[in-house]
mmCIF file of C-alpha atoms in Angstrom:
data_model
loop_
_atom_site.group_PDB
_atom_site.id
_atom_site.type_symbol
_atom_site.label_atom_id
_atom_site.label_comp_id
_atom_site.label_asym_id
_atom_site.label_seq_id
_atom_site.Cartn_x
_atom_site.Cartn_y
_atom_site.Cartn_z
ATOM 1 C CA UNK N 1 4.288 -3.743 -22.213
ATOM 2 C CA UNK N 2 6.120 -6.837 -21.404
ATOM 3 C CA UNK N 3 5.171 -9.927 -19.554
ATOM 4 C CA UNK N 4 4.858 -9.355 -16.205
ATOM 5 C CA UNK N 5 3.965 -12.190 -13.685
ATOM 6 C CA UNK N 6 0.433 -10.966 -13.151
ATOM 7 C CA UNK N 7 -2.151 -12.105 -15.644
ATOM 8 C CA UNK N 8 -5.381 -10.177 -16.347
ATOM 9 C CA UNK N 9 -7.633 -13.011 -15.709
ATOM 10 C CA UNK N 10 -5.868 -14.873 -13.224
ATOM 11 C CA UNK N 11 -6.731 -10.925 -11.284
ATOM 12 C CA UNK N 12 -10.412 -11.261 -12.588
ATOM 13 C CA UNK N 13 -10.356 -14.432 -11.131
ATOM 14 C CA UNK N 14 -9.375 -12.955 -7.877
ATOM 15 C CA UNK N 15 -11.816 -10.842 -7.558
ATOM 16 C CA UNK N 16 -14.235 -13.291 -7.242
ATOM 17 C CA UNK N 17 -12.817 -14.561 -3.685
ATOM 18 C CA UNK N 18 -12.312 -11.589 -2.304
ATOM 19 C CA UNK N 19 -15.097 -10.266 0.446
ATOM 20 C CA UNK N 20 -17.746 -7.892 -1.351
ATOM 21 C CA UNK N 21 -16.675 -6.020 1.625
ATOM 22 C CA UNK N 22 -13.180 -4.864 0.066
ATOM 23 C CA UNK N 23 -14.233 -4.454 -3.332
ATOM 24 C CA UNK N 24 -16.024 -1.328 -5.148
ATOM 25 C CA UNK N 25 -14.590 1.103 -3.257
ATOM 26 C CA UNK N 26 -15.059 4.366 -3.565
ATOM 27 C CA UNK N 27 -13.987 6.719 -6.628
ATOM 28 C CA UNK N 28 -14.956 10.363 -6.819
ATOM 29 C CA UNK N 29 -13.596 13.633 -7.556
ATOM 30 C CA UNK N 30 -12.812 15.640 -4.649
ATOM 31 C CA UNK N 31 -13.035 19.554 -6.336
ATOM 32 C CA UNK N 32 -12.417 20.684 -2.556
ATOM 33 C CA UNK N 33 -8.917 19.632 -3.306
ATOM 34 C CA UNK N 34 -8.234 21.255 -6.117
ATOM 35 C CA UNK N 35 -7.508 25.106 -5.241
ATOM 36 C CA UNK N 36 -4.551 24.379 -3.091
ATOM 37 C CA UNK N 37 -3.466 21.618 -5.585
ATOM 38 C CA UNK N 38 -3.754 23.338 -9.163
ATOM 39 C CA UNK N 39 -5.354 20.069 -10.826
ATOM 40 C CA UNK N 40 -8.030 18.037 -11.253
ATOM 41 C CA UNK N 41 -8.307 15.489 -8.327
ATOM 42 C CA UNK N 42 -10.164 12.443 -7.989
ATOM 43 C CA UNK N 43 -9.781 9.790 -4.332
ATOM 44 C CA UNK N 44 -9.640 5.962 -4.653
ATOM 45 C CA UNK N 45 -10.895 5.355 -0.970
ATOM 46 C CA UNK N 46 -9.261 2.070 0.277
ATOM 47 C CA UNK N 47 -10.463 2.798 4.022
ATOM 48 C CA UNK N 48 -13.388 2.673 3.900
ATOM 49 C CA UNK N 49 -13.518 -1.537 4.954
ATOM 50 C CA UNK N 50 -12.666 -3.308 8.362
ATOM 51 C CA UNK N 51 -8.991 -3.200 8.108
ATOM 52 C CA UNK N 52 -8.710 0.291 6.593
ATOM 53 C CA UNK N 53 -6.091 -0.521 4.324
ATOM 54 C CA UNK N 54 -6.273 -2.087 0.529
ATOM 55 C CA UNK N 55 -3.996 -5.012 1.748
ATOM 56 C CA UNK N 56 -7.353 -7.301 2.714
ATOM 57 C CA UNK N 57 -7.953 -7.615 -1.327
ATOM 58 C CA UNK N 58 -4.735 -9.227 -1.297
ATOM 59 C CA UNK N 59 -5.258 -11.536 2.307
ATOM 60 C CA UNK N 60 -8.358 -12.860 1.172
ATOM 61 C CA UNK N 61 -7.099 -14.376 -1.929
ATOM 62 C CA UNK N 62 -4.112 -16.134 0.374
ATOM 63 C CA UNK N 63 -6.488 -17.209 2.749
ATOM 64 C CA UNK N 64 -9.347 -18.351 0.420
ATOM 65 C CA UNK N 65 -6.298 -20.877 -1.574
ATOM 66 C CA UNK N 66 -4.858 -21.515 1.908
ATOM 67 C CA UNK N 67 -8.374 -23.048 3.472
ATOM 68 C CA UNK N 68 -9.172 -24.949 -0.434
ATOM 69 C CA UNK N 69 -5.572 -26.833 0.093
ATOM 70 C CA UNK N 70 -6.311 -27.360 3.943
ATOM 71 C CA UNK N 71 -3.906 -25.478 5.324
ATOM 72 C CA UNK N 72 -4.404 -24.615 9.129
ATOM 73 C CA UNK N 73 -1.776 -21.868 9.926
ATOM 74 C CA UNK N 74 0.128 -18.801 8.296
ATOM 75 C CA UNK N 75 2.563 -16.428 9.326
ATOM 76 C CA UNK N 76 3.868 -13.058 8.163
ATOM 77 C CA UNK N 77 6.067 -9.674 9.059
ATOM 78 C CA UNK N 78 4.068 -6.676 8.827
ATOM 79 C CA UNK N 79 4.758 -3.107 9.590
ATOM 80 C CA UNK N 80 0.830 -3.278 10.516
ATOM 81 C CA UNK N 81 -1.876 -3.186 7.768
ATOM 82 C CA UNK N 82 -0.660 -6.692 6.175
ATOM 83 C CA UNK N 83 -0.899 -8.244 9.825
ATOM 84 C CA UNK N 84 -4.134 -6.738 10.639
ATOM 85 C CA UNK N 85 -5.668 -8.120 6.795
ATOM 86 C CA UNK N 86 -4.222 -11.626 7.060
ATOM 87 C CA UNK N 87 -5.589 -12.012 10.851
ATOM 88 C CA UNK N 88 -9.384 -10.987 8.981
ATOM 89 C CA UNK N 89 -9.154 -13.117 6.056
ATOM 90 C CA UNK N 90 -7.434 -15.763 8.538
ATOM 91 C CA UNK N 91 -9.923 -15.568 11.082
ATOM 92 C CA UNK N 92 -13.325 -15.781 8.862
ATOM 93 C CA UNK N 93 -11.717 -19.212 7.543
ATOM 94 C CA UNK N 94 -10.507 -20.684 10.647
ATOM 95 C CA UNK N 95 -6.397 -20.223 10.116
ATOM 96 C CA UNK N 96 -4.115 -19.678 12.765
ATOM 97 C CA UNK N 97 -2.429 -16.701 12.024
ATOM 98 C CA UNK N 98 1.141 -15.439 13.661
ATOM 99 C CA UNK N 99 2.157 -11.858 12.528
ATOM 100 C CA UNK N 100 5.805 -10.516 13.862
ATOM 101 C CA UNK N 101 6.143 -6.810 13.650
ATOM 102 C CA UNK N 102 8.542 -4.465 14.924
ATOM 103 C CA UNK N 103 7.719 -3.523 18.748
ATOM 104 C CA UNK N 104 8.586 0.082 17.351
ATOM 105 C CA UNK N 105 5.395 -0.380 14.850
ATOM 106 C CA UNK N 106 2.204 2.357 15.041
ATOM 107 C CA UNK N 107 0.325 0.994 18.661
ATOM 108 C CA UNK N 108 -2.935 1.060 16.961
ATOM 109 C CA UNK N 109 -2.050 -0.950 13.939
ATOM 110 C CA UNK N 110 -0.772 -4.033 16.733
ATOM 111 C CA UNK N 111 -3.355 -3.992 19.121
ATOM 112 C CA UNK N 112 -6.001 -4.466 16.069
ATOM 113 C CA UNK N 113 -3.865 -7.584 15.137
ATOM 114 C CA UNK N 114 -4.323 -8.911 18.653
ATOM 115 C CA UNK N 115 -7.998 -7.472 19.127
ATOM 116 C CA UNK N 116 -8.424 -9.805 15.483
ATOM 117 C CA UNK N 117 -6.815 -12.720 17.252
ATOM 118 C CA UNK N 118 -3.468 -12.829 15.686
ATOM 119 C CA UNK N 119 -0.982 -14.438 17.890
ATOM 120 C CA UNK N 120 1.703 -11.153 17.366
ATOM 121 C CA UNK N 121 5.476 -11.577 17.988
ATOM 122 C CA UNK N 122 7.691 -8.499 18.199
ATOM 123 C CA UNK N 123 11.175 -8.131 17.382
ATOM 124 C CA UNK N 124 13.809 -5.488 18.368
ATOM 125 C CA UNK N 125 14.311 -3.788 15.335
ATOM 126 C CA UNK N 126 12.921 -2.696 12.210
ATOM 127 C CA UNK N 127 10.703 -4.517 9.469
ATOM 128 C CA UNK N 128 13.633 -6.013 7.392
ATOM 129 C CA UNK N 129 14.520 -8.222 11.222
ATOM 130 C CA UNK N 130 10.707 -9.015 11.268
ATOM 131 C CA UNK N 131 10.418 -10.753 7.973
ATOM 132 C CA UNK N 132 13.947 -12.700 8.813
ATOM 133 C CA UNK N 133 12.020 -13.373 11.879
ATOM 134 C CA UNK N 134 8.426 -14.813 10.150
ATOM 135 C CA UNK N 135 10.965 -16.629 8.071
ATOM 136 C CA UNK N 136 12.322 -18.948 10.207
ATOM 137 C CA UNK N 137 9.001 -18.918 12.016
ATOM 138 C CA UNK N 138 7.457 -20.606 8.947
ATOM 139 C CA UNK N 139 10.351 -23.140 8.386
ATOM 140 C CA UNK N 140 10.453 -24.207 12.059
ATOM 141 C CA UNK N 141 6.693 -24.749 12.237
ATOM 142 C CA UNK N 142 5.806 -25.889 8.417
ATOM 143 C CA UNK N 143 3.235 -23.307 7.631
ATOM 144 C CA UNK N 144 2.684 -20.577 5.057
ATOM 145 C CA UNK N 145 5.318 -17.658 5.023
ATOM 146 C CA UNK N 146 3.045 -14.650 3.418
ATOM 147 C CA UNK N 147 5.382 -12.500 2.064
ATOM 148 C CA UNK N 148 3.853 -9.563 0.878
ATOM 149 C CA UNK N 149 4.615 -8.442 -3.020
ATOM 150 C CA UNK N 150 6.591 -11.171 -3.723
ATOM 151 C CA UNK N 151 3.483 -13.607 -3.140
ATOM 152 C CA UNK N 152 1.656 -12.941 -6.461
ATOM 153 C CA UNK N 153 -1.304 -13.059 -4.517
ATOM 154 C CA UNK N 154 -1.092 -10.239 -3.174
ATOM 155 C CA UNK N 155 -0.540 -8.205 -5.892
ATOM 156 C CA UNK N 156 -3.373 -10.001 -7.454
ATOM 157 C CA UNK N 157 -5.729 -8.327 -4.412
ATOM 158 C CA UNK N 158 -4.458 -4.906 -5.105
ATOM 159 C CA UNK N 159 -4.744 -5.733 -8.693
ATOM 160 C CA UNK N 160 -8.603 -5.884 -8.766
ATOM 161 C CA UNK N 161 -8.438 -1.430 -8.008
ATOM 162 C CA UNK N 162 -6.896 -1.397 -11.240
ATOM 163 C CA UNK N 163 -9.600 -2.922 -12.647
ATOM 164 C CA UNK N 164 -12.256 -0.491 -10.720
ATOM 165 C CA UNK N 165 -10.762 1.920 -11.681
ATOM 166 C CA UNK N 166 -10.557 1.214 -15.622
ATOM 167 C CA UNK N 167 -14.356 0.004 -15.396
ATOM 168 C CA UNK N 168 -15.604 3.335 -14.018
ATOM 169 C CA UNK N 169 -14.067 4.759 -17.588
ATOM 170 C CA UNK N 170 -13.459 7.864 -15.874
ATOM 171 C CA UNK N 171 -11.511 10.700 -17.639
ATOM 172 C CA UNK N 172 -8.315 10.638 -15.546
ATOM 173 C CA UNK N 173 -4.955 10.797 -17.056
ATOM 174 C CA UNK N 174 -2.387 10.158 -14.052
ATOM 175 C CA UNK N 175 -2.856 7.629 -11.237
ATOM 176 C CA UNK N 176 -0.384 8.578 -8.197
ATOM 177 C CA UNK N 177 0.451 5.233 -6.152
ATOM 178 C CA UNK N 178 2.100 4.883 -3.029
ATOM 179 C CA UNK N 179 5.254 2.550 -3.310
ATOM 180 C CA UNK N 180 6.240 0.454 -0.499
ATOM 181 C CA UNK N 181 6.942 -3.346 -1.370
ATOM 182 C CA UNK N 182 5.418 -2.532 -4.608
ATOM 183 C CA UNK N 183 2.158 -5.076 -4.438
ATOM 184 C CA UNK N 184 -0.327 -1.599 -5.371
ATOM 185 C CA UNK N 185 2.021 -0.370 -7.509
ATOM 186 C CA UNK N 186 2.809 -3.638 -9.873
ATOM 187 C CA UNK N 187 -0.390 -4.605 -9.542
ATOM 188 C CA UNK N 188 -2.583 -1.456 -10.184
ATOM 189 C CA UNK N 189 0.179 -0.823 -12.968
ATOM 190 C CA UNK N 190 0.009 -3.704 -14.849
ATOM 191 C CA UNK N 191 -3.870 -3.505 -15.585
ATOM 192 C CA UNK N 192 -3.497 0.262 -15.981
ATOM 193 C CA UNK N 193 -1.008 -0.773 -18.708
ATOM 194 C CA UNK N 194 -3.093 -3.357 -20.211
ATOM 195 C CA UNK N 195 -6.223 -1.934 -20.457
ATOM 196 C CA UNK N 196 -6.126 1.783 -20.389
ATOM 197 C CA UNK N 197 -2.693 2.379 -21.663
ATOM 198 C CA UNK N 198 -2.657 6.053 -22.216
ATOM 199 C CA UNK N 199 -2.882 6.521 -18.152
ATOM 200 C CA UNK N 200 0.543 7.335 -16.730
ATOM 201 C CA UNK N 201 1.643 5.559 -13.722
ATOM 202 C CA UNK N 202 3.517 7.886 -10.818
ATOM 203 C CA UNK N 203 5.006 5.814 -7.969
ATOM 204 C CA UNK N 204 5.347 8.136 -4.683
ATOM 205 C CA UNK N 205 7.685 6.887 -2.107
ATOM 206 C CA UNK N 206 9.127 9.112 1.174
ATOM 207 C CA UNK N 207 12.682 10.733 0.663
ATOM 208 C CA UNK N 208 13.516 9.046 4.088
ATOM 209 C CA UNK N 209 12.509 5.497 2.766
ATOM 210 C CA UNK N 210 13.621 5.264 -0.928
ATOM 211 C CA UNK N 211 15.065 1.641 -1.677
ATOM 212 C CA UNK N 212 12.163 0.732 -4.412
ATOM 213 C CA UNK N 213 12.450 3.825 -6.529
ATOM 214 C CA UNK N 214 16.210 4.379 -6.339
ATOM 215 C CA UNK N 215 15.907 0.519 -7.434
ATOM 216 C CA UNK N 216 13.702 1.631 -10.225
ATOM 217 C CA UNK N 217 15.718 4.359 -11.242
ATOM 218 C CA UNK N 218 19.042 2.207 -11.396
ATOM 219 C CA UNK N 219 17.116 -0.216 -12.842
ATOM 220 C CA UNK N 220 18.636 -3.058 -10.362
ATOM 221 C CA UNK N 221 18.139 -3.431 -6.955
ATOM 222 C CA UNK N 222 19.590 -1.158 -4.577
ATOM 223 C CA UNK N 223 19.216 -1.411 -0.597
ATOM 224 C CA UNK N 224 19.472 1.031 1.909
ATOM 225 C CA UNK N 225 20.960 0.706 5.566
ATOM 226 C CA UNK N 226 18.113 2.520 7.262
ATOM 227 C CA UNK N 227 14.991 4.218 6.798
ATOM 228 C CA UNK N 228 13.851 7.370 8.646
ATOM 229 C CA UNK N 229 9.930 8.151 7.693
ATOM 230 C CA UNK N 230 6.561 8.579 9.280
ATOM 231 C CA UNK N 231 5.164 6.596 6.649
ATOM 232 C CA UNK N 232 5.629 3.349 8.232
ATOM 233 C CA UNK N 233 3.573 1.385 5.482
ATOM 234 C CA UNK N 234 6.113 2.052 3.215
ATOM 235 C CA UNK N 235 9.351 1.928 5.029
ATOM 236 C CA UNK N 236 11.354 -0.910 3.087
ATOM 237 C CA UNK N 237 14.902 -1.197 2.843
ATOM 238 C CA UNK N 238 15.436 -4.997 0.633
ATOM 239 C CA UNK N 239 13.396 -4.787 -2.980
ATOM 240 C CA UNK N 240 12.345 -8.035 -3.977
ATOM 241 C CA UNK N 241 14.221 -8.209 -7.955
ATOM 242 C CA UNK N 242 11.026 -9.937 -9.152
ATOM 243 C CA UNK N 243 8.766 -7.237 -7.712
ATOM 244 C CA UNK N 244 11.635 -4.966 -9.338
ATOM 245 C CA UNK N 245 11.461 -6.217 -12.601
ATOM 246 C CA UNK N 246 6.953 -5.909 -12.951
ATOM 247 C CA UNK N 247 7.588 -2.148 -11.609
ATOM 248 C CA UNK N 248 10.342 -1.604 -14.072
ATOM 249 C CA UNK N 249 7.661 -2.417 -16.585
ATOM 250 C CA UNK N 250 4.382 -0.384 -15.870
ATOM 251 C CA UNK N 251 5.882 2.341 -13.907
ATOM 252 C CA UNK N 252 6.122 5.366 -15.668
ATOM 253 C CA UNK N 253 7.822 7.578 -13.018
ATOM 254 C CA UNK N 254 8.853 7.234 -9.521
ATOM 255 C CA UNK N 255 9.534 10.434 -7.306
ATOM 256 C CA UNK N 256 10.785 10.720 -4.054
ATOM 257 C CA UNK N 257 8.648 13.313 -1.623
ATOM 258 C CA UNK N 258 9.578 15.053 1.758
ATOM 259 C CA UNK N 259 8.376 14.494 5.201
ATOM 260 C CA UNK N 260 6.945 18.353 5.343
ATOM 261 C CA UNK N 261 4.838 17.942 1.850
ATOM 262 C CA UNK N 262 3.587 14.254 3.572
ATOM 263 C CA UNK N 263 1.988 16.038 6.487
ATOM 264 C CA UNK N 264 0.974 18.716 4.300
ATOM 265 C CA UNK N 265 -1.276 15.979 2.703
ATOM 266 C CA UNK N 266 -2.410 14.705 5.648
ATOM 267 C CA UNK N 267 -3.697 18.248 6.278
ATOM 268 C CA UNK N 268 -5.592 18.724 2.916
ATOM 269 C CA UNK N 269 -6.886 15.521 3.162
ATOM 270 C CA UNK N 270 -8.371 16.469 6.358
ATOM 271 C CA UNK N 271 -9.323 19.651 5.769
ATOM 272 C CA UNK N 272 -10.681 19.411 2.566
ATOM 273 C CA UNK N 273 -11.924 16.087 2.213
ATOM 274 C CA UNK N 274 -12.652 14.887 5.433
ATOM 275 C CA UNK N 275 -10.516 11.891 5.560
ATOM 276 C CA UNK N 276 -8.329 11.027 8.255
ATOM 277 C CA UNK N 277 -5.055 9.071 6.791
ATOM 278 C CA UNK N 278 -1.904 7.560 7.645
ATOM 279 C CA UNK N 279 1.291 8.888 6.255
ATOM 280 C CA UNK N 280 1.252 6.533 3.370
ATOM 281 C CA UNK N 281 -2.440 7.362 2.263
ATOM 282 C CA UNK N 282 -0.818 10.785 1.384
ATOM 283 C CA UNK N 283 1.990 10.189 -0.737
ATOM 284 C CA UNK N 284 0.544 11.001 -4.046
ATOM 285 C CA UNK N 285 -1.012 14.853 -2.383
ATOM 286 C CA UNK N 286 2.224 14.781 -1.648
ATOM 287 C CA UNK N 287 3.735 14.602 -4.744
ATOM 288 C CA UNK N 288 1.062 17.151 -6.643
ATOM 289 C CA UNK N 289 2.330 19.713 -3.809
ATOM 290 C CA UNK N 290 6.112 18.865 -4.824
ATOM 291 C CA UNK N 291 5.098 19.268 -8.710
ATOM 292 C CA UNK N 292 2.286 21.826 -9.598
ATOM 293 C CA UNK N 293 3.592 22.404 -12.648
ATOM 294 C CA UNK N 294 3.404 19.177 -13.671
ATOM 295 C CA UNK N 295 0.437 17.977 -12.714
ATOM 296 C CA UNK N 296 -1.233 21.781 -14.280
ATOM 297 C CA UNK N 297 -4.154 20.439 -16.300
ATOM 298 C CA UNK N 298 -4.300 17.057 -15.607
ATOM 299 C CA UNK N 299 -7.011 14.722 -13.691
ATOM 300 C CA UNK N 300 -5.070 12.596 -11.584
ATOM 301 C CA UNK N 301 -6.304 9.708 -9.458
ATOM 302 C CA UNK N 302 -4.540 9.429 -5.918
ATOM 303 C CA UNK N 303 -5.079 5.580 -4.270
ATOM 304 C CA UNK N 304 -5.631 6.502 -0.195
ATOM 305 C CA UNK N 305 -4.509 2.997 0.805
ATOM 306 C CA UNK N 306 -4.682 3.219 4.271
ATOM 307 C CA UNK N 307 -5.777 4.721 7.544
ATOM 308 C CA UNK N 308 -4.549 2.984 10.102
ATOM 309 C CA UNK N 309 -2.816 5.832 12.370
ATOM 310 C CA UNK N 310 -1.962 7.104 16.015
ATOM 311 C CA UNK N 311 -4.076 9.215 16.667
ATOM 312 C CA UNK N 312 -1.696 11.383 19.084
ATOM 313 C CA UNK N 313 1.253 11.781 16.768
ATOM 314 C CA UNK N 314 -1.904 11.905 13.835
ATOM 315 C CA UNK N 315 -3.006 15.023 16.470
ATOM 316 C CA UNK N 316 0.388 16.672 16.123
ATOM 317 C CA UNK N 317 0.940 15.915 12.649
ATOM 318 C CA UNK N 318 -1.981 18.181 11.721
ATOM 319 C CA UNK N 319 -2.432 20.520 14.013
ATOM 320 C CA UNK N 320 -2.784 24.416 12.690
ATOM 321 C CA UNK N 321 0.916 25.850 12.575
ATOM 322 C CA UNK N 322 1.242 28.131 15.745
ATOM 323 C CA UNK N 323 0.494 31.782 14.805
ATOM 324 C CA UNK N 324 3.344 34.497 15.018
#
């Protein structure tokens, strides 16, 4: 593998600022999965903490550098789970924290950024006009921009599953990792590559939301004018090159999966395992149901990063198919 800009022991490191309360998550394999998905299936559980989402590993490690250098305020754009992480890491160290969003962002996801005591700012449009919108937030006020992805930090956070995962020395072959702004992806990926080599590395991304892995695939960046996905978490239409160039280098496949197989996952993760997720959460089910065939045989590992959802459209999203 080539040098990527994460370093093994600057994510070691990390781990030992993040809350207890993020870390050890857990692993097991979920046989009541495996009928319906022809393979061996084991669940990183990354909900199972107060923001429901892996993205407080990364916040802490912001916030814990941002109180030692005496900052007082941050700022970010967040389609939701980033928001909701930086106001808890922000909050337990006394840091102002202003999150802008879309207005057309999951309900549930802003009200816990306000109910966390995030001063949130909506914009009239979609994620890409947010971050333009924390931007000039954190130049006109002189505070931290968090940018998720590109601020190594962050992929530092999501870095330490990696290294859960390689400690447990389970038998899996095939880690499945949802692919949004690529933080999980680079940073699970680049201690998967490091220390248990052999393990490929699937990126999942929605059909309706493909910028990263058509990137990937092209091997340059490639943008999109619009997204159209009820995965919100991973609805990105701008790869950052840098984040670009550390997938291009532990990724070992990126697919592109359909709305229907998405909700099918949501289903079987219900159903079968008893977890309620967002859309993102069930990209990798996703792909499995896409690709028996290839997946025959194996043990694969699927990261359920989040479970922040609305619970109305989760309602119809997963509700039994009418009978004939």
């Amino acid at each position: 593998m080539g040098h990527t800009r994460l370093d093994t022991a600057g994510i070691r490191a990390a781990r030992q600022v993040i809350d207890p309360v993020f870390l050890g998550t857990p692993l097991y394999r979920c046989e009541a999965l495996e009928p319906a998905l022809g393979c061996a299936v084991s669940v990183k559980l990354e909900t199972a903490n107060p923001v429901r989402s892996f993205k407080g590993r990364g916040t802490e490690v912001i916030a814990s550098l941002l109180a030692d250098n005496g900052s007082r305020a941050a700022v970010c754009a967040s389609a939701g789970n980033l928001g909701q992480a930086l106001a808890w890491s922000g909050r337990g160290r006394g840091l102002d924290i202003t999150v802008v969003a879309s207005r057309f962002a999951t309900r549930t996801k802003l009200d816990r950024i306000r109910a966390l005591g995030a001063r949130l700012e909506l914009v009239d449009g979609d994620h890409e006009l947010a971050r333009e919108r924390a931007a000039a937030v954190a130049r006109h006020d002189g505070i931290r921009l968090v940018e998720d992805s590109l601020d190594i930090e962050t992929c530092e956070g999501a870095a330490t599953i990696g290294l859960e995962l390689v400690d447990t020395a389970p038998q899996f072959d095939t880690v499945l990792i949802a692919l949004g702004g690529g933080a999980l992806a680079t940073g699970v990926g680049h201690v998967l590559k490091e220390l248990a080599p052999d393990v490929e590395v699937i990126c999942v991304q929605p059909l309706g939301a493909p910028a990263l892995t058509l990137s990937w695939r092209a091997r340059r960046v490639v943008t999109t004018d619009l997204t159209d996905t009820i995965a919100d978490g991973v609805a990105g239409r701008y790869p950052v090159p840098a984040v670009l160039d550390d997938l291009l280098l532990v990724a070992d496949d990126a697919v592109l999966v359909q709305e229907a197989s998405i909700i099918a996952g949501m289903r079987l993760l219900l159903d079968h395992a008893g977890l309620v997720v967002e859309p993102s959460a069930a990209l990798g089910i996703a792909a499995i149901l896409e690709d028996r065939d290839r997946f025959a045989g194996r043990h694969v590992v699927t990261i359920v990063c989040g479970g922040n959802v609305d619970m109305d459209a989760y309602r119809r999203w997963t509700a039994p198919a009418p009978g004939p």
